[in-house]
Coordinates of C-alpha atoms and ligand atoms in Angstrom, one line a residue:
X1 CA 0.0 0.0 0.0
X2 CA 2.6 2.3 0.9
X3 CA 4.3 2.2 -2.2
X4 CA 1.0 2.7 -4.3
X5 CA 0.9 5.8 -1.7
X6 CA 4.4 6.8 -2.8
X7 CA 4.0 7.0 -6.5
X8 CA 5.0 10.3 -7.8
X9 CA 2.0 11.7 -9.3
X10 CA 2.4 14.8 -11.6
X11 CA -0.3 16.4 -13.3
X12 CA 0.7 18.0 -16.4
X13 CA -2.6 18.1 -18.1
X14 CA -4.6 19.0 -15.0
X15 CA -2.1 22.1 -15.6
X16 CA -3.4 23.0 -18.4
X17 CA -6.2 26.2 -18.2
X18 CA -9.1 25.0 -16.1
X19 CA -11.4 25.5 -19.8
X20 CA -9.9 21.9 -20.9
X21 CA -11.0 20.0 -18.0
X22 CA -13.4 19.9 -14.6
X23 CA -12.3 19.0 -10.7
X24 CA -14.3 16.1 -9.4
X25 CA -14.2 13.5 -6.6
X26 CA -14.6 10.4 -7.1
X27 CA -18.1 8.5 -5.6
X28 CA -17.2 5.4 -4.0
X29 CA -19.3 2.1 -4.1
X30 CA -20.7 -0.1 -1.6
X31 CA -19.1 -2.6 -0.4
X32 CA -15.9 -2.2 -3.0
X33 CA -13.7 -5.5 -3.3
X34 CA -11.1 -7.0 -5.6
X35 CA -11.9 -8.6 -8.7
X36 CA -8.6 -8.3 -10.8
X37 CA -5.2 -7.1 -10.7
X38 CA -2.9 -7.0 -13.3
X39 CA 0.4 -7.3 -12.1
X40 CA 2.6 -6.5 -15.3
X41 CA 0.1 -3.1 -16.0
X42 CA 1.6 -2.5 -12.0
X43 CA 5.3 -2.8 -12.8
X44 CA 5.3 -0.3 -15.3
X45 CA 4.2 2.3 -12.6
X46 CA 7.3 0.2 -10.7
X47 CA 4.8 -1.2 -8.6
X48 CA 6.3 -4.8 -7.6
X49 CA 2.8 -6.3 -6.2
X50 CA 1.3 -9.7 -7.3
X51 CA -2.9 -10.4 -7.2
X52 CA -2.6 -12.3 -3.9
X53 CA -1.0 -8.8 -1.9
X54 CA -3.2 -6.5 -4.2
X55 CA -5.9 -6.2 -1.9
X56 CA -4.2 -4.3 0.0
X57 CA -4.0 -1.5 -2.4
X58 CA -8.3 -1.7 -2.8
X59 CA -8.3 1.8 -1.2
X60 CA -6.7 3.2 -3.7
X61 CA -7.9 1.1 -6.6
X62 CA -11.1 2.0 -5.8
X63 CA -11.5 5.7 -5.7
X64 CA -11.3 5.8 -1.4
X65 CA -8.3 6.9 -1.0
X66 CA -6.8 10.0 -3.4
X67 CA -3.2 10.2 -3.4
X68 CA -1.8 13.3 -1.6
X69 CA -0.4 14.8 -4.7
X70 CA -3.4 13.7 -7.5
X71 CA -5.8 16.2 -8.4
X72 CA -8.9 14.2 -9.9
X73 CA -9.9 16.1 -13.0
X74 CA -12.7 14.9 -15.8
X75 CA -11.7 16.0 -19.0
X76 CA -13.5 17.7 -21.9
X77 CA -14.2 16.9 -25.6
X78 CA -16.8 16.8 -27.9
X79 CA -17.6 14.1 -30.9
X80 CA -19.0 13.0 -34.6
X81 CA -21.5 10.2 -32.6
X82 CA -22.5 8.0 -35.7
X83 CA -22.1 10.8 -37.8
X84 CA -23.9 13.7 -35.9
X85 CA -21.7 16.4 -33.9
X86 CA -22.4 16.3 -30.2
X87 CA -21.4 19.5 -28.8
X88 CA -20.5 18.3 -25.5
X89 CA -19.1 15.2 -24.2
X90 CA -16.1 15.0 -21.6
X91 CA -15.1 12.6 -19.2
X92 CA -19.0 11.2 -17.9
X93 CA -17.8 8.5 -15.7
X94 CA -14.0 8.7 -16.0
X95 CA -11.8 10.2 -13.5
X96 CA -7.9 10.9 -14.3
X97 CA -5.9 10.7 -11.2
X98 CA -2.9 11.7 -12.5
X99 CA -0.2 11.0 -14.0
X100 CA 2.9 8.6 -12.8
X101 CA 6.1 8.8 -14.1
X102 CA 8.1 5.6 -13.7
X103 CA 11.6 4.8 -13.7
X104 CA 12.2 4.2 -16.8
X105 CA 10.9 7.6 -17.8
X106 CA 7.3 6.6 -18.9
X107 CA 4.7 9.0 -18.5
X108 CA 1.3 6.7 -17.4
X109 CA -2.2 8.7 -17.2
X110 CA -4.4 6.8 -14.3
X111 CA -7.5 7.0 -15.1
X112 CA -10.9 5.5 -13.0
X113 CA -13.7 4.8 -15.0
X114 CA -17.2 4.0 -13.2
X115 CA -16.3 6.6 -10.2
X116 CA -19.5 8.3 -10.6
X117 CA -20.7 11.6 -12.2
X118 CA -18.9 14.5 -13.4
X119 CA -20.4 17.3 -14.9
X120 CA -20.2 16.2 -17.8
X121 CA -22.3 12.7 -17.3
X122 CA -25.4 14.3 -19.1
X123 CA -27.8 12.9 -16.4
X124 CA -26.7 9.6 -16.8
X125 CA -25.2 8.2 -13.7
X126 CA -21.5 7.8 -14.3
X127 CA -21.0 4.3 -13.1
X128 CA -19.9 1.2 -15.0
X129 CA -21.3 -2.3 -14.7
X130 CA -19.2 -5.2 -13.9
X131 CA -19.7 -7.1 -17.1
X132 CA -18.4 -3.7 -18.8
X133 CA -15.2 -3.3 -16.9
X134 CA -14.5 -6.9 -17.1
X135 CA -15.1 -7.0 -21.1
X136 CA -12.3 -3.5 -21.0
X137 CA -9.6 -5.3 -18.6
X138 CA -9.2 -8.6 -21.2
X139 CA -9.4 -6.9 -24.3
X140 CA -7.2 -3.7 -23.4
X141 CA -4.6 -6.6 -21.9
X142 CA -5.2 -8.7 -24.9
X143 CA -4.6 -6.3 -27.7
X144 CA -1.8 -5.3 -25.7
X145 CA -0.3 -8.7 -26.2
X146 CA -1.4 -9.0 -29.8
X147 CA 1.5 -5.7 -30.6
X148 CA -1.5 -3.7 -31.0
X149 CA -2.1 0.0 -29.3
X150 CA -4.1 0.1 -26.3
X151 CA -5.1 1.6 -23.1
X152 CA -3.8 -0.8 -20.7
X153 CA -6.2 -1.9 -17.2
X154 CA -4.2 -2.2 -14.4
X155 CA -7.6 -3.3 -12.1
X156 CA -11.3 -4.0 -11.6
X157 CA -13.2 -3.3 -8.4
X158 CA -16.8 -4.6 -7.7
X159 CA -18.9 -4.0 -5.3
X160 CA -22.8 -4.2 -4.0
X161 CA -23.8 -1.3 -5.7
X162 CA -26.8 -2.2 -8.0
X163 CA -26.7 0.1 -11.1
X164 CA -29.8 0.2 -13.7
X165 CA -29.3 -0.4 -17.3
X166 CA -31.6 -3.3 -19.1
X167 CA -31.2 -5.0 -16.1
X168 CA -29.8 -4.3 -12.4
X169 CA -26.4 -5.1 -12.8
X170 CA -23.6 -4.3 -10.1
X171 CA -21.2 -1.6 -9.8
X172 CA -17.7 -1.7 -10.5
X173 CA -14.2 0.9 -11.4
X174 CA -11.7 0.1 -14.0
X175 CA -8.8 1.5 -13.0
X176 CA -7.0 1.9 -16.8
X177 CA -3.4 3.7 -18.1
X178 CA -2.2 5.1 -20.7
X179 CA 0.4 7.6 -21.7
X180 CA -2.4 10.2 -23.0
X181 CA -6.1 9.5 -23.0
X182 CA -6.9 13.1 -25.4
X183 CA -9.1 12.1 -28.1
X184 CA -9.6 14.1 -31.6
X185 CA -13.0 15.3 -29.6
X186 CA -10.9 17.1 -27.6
X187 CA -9.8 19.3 -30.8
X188 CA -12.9 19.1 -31.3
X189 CA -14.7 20.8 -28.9
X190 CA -12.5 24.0 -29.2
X191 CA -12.7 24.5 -33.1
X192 CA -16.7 24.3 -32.9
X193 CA -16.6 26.9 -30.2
X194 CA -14.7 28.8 -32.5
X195 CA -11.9 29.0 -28.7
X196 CA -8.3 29.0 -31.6
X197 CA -6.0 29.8 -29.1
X198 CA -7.1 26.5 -26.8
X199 CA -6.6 24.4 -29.9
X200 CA -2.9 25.3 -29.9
X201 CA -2.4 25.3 -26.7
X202 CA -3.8 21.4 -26.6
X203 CA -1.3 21.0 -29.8
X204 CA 1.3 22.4 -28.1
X205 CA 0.9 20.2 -24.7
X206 CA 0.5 16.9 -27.3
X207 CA 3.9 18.0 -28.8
X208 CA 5.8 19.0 -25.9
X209 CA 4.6 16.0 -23.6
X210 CA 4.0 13.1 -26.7
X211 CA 5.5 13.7 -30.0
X212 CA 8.7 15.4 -28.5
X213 CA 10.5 15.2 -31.9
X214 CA 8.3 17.6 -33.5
X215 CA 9.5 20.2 -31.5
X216 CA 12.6 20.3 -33.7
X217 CA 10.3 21.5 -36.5
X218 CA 10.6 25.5 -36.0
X219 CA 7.9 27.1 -38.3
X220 CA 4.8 26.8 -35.9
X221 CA 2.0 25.4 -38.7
X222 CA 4.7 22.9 -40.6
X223 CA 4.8 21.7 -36.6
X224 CA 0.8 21.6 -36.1
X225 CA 0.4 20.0 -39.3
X226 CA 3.5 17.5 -39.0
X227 CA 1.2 16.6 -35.6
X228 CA -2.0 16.3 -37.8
X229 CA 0.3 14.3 -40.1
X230 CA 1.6 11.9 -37.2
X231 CA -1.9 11.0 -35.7
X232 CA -3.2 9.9 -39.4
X233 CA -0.1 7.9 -39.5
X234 CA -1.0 6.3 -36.4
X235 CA -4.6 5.9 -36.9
X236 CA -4.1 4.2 -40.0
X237 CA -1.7 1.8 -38.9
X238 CA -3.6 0.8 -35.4
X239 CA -6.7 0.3 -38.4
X240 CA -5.0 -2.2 -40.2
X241 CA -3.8 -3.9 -37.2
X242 CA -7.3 -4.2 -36.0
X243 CA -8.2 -5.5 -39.2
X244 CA -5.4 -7.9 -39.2
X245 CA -6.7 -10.2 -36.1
X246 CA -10.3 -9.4 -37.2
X247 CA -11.1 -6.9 -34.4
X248 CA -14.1 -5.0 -34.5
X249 CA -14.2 -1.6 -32.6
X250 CA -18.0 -1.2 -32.7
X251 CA -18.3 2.4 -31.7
X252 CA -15.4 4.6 -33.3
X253 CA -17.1 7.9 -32.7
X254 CA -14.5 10.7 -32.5
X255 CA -14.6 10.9 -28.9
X256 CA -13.3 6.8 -28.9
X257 CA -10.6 8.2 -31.2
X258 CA -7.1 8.1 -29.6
X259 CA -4.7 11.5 -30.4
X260 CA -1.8 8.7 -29.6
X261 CA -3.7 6.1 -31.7
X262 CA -4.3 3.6 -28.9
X263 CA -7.3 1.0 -29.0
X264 CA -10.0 3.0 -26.6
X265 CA -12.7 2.7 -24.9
X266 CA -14.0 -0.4 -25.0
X267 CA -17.6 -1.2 -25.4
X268 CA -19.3 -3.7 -27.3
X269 CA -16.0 -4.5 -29.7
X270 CA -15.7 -7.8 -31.3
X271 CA -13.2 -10.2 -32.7
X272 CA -14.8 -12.2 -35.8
X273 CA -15.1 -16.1 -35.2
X274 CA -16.5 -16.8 -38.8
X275 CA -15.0 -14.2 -41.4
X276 CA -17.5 -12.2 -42.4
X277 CA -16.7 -8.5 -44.2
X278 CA -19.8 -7.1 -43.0
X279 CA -18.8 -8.5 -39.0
X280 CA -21.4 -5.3 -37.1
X281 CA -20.4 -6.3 -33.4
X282 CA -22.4 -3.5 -32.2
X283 CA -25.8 -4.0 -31.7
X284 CA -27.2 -0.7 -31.7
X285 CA -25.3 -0.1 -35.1
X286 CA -28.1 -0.4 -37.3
X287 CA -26.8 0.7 -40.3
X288 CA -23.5 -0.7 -39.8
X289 CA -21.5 2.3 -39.7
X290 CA -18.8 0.6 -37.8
X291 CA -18.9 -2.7 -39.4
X292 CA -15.7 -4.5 -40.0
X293 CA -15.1 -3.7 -43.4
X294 CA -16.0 0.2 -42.8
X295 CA -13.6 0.4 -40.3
X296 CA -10.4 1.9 -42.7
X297 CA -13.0 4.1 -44.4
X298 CA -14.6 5.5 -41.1
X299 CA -10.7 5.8 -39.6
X300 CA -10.4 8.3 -42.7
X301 CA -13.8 9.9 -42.1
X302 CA -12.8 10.4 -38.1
X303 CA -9.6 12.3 -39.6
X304 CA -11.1 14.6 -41.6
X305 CA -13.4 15.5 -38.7
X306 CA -9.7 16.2 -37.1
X307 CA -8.3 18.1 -39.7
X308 CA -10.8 20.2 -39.7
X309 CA -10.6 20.9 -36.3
X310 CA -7.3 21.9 -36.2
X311 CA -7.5 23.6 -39.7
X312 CA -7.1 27.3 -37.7
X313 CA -3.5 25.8 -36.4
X314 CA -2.2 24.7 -40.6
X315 CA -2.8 28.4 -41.2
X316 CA -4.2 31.9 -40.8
X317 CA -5.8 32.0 -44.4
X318 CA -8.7 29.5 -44.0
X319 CA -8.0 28.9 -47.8
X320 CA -4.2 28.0 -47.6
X321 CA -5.2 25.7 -44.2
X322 CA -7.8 24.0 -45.8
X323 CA -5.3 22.9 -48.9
X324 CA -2.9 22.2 -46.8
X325 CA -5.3 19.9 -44.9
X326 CA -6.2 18.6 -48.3
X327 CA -3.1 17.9 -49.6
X328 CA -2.1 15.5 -46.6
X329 CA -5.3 13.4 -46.0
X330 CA -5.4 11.4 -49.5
X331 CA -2.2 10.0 -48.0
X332 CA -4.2 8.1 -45.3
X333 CA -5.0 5.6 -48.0
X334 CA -2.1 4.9 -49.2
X335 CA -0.4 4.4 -45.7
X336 CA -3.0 2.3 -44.5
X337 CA -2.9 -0.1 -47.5
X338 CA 0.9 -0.7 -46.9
X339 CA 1.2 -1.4 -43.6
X340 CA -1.9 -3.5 -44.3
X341 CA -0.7 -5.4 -47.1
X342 CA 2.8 -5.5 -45.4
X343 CA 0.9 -7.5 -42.4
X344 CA -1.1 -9.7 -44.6
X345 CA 1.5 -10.6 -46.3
X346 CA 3.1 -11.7 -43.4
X347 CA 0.4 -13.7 -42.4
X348 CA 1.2 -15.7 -45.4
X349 CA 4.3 -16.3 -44.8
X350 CA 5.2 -14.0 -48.2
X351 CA 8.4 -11.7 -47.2
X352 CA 8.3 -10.5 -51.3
X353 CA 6.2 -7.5 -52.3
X354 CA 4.7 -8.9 -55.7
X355 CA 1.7 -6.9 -57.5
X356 CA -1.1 -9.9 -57.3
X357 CA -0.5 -9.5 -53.6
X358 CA -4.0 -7.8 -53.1
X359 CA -5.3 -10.3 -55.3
X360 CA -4.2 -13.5 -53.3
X361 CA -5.5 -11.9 -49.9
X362 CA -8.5 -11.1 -51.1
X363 CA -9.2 -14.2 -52.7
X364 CA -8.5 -16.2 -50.0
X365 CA -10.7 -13.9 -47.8
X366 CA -13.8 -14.1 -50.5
X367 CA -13.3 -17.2 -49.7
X368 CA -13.3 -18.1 -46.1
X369 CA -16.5 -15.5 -46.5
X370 CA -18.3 -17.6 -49.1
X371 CA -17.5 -20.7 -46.8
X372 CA -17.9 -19.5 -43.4
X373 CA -14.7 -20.2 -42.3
X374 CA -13.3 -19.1 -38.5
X375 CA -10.8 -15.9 -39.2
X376 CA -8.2 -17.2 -36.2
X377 CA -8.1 -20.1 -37.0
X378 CA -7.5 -20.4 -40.4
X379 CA -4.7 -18.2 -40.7
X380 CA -3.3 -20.1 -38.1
X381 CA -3.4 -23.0 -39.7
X382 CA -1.8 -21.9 -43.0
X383 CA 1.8 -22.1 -41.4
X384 CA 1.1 -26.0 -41.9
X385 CA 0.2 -25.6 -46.0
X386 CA 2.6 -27.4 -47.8
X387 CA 3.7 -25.7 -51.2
X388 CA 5.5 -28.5 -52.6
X389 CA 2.8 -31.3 -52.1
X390 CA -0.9 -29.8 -53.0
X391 CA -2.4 -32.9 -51.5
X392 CA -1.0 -33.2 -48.4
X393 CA -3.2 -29.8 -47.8
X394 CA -6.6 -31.2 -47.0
X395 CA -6.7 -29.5 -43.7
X396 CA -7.5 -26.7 -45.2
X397 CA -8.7 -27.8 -49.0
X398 CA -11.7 -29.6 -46.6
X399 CA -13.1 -25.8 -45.5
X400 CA -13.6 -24.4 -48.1
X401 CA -17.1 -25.3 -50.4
X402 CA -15.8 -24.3 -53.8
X403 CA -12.9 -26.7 -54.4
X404 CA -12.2 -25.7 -57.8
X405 CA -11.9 -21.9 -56.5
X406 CA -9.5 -23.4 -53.7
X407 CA -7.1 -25.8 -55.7
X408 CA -6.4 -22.8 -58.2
X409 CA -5.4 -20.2 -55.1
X410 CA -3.7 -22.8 -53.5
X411 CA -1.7 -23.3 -56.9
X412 CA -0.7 -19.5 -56.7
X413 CA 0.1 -19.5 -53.0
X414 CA 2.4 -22.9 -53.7
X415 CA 3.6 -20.5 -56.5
X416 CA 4.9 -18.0 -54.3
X417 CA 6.2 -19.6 -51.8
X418 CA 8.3 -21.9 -53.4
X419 CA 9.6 -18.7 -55.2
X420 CA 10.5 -17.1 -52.2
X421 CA 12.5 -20.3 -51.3
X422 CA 12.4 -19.5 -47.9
X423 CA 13.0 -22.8 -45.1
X424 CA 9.7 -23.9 -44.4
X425 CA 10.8 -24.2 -40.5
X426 CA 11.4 -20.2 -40.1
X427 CA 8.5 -19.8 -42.5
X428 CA 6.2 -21.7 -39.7
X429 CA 7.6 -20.2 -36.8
X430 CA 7.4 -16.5 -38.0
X431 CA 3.8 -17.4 -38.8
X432 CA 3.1 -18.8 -35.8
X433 CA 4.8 -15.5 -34.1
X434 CA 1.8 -13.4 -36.4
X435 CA -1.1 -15.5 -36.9
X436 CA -2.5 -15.8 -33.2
X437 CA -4.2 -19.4 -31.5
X438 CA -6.2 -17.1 -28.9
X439 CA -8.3 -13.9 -29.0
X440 CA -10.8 -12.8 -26.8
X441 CA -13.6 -14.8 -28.3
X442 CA -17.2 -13.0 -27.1
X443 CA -18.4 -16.4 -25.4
X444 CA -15.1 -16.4 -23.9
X445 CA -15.3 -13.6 -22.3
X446 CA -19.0 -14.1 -21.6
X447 CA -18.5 -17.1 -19.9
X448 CA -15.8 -15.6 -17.2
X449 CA -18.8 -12.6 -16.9
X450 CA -21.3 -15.0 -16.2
X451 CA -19.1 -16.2 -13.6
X452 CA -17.7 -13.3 -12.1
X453 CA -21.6 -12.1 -11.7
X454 CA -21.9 -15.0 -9.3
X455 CA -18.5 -14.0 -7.3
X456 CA -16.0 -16.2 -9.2
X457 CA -13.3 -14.4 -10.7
X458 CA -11.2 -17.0 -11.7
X459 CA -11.6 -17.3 -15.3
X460 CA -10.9 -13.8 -15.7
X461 CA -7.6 -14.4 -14.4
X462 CA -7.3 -17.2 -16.5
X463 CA -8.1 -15.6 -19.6
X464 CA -6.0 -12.7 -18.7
X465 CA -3.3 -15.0 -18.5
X466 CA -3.9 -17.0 -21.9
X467 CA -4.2 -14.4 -23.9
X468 CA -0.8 -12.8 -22.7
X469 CA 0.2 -15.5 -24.9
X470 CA -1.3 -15.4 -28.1
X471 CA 0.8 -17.1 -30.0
X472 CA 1.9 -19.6 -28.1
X473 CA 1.2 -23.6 -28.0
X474 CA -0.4 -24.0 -24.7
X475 CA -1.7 -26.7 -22.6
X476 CA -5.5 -26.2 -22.5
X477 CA -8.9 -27.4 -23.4
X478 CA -9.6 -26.8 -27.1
X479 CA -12.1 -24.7 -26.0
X480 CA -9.8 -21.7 -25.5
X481 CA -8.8 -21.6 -29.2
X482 CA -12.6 -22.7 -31.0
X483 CA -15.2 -21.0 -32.1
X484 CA -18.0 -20.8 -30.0
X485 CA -20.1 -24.2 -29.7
X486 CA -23.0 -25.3 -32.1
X487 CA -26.0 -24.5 -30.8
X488 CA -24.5 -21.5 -28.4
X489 CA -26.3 -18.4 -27.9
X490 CA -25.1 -15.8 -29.9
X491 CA -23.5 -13.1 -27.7
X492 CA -25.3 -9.8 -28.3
X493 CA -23.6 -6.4 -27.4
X494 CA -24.5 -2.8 -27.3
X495 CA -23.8 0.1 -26.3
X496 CA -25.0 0.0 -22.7
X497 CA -22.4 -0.6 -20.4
Ligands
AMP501 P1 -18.9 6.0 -25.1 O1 -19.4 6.0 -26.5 O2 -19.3 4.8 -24.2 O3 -17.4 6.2 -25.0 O4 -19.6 7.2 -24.3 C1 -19.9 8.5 -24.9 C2 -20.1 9.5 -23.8 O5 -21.0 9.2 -22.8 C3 -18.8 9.8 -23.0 O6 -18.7 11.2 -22.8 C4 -19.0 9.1 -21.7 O7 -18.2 9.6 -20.7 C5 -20.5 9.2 -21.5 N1 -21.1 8.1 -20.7 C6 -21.2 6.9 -21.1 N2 -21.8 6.2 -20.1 C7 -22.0 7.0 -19.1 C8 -22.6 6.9 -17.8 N3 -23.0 5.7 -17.3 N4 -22.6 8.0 -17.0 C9 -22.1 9.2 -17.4 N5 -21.6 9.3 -18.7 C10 -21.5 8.3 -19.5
MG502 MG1 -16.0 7.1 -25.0

């Protein structure tokens, strides 16, 4: 406890004018307790504690106890919500705590979600349900292990506290990290009120605290728009890494959109079992705005709403901003299908760029479409595909219903790797270091709810621990790596959490 106490809190941001952010106090809930503790998220605040000697540190976990030093601030922004501007959001049941800067010189935001309201809840009642936190801990630790941006979760607290939503649900905090949790909303919010100076001010806190090179950039708009220019860069590659494992997001409204491009704020995300373009995880999506295969398209979409935002910042002539703004966003595309093809490519096993690469990966994904074939597990599996002997490949020849379609992409995928000559053995075993065996599976993650609801938090430790190993061999039932069991109810997930 006392070295949770002694963490060095700074508050840089909560620094900032008091316009960019509001003072609150965390609500506590009844009867708070432990649910999960994630040890590694604690050594990177150099916290040396493991889950059996975390309960200790509850107090703090759990909103009772506020660190001498740690001013609890919500913070503001605004959003595109499914398309429509909402001209005020902010922080409606997240509180930052501060900031901790560990040894090795890592700046960590702390950040408590479900801590009650702030004014900026909009009448709702600034809590978050069990089954909500628990659904942000795995994924934010799983993504993490994937190599993909996140928000980390260092801990869940539950409690007695009954919270309505469809049902009475229970209460519960996340307690989550992350280097900076400013959103494009929060540029945003400032260019709609038409506030200029707060935009650069925000720009210039982003530079001097997160993209520290572009100080060396002297003329003031080259250095706003090299920001601009950084975030796109990030935002398209954290998109085709989602889209890489088959990840979902399910709400990327502005205000979910990271300024560091981190995976954030978890709701009701998804990773596809059966491979399906279309995948909408998000029940309240009706029109399937967010569906999987919008997700590149609507990553461009959110940066325009940014550009635009911090169009006053490119230059003092709207005219020059805007085709400066214009010049750079086209770019998006072609960054995003690079590093996306690059990946892809990789999943096959292909180190060679070659023009039919688009061609083979999108064959062989019209394919596990037309087929209904599990996205996992099938690219898994292709580090067993034997390019010398076509028939020793029924493994995966078996999934698919058009054969014919099949035995001719298998031909060109034989083709290229035999080109690339590469040992078969490395081939695998890089493969096996991309392709993952586990991802957070929604009936996984369902299951270790269901349990946890009855007061057994076990499998959320267990899955915690699985998926920090994706791509590992492990021990365990074959359940852990299937899709989810004929006849199961399909897991439906919205935005109420
Ligand atoms: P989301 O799309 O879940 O990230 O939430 C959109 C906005 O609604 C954010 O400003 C949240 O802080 C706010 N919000 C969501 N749920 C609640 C809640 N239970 N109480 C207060 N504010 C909330
Ligand atoms: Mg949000």
């Amino acid at each position: 406890m006392d070295r949770f106490n002694q963490l060095n809190f700074t508050n840089s941001f909560a620094s900032l004018p008091e316009k960019f952010y509001s003072h609150v106090t965390p609500a506590l809930l009844k009867n708070s307790h432990l649910v999960a503790f994630n040890s590694s998220a604690a050594r990177l605040l150099d916290i040396e504690t493991d889950e059996t000697n975390a309960a200790e540190l509850l107090p703090y976990l759990s909103g009772e106890r506020v660190q001498k030093n740690s001013k609890p601030i919500a913070m503001l922004y605004s959003g595109h919500q499914f398309g429509g501007y909402s001209p005020q959001l902010g922080d409606g049941r997240a509180m930052m705590l501060g900031e901790v800067t560990n040894k090795a010189g890592e700046k960590w935001e702390l950040q408590l979600k479900g801590s009650g309201q702030t004014p900026y809840s909009r009448g709702a009642d600034g809590r978050a349900v069990l089954r909500s936190t628990i659904r942000e801990y795995l994924c934010s630790e799983a993504m993490h292990a994937l190599g993909i941006p996140t928000t980390r979760a260092l801990s869940i607290t539950g409690s007695d506290e009954e919270v309505y939503r469809e049902d009475i649900e229970k209460g519960a905090m996340l307690l989550r990290m992350a280097p900076s949790h400013v959103r494009f909303g929060s540029f945003e919010i400032f260019y709609h009120r038409q506030q200029f100076n707060e935009l650069q001010t925000l720009a210039d806190y982003l530079i001097e605290h997160h993209y520290t090179k572009l100080q060396e950039i002297a003329e003031p708009h080259e250095r706003y728009l090299a920001l601009f220019e950084e975030v796109m860069t990030r935002t398209a590659h954290l998109i085709s890494q989602w889209q890489q494992v088959g990840f979902a997001h399910g709400v990327m409204n502005t205000d979910n959109m990271s300024i560091l491009g981190l995976t954030l704020d978890y709701g009701p995300y998804g990773f596809m079992d059966e491979y399906d373009a279309g995948f909408i995880c998000n029940h309240s999506d009706h029109y399937g705005r967010y569906a999987f295969d919008q997700q590149p398209d609507i990553g461009l979409w959110n940066l325009s709403r940014l550009a635009q935002a911090m169009l006053p910042l490119f230059d003092e002539d709207p005219k020059i901003a805007a085709e400066k703004a214009n010049a750079l966003i086209p770019k998006y595309r072609e960054i995003f299908k690079a590093h996306y093809l690059n990946g892809m490519r990789a999943k096959l096993g292909l180190t060679v760029v070659h023009d039919d690469d688009e061609r083979l990966i999108e064959e062989l994904l019209e394919m596990m479409q037309q087929s209904s074939i599990d996205f996992t597990n099938l690219f898994r599996s292709l580090s067993n595909f034997n390019p010398n002997h076509l028939e020793n490949n029924n493994f995966l020849r078996d999934q698919f219903i058009d054969r014919e379609r099949y035995e001719q992409w298998a031909k060109l995928y034989a083709h290229r790797l035999i080109t690339e000559g590469r040992d078969s053995a490395t081939r695998r075993t890089e493969m096996n270091g991309i392709n993952p065996k586990y991802v957070l599976r929604n009936h996984l993650v369902q299951h270790a709810i269901k349990l946890a609801e009855k007061s057994n938090y076990l499998e959320i430790q267990r899955l915690h621990e699985i998926l920090s190993n994706p791509y590992s061999e492990q021990t365990l039932p074959s359940y852990y790596a299937a899709p989810p069991p004929e006849g199961s109810e399909r897991v439906v997930v919205s935005c109420s959490s």
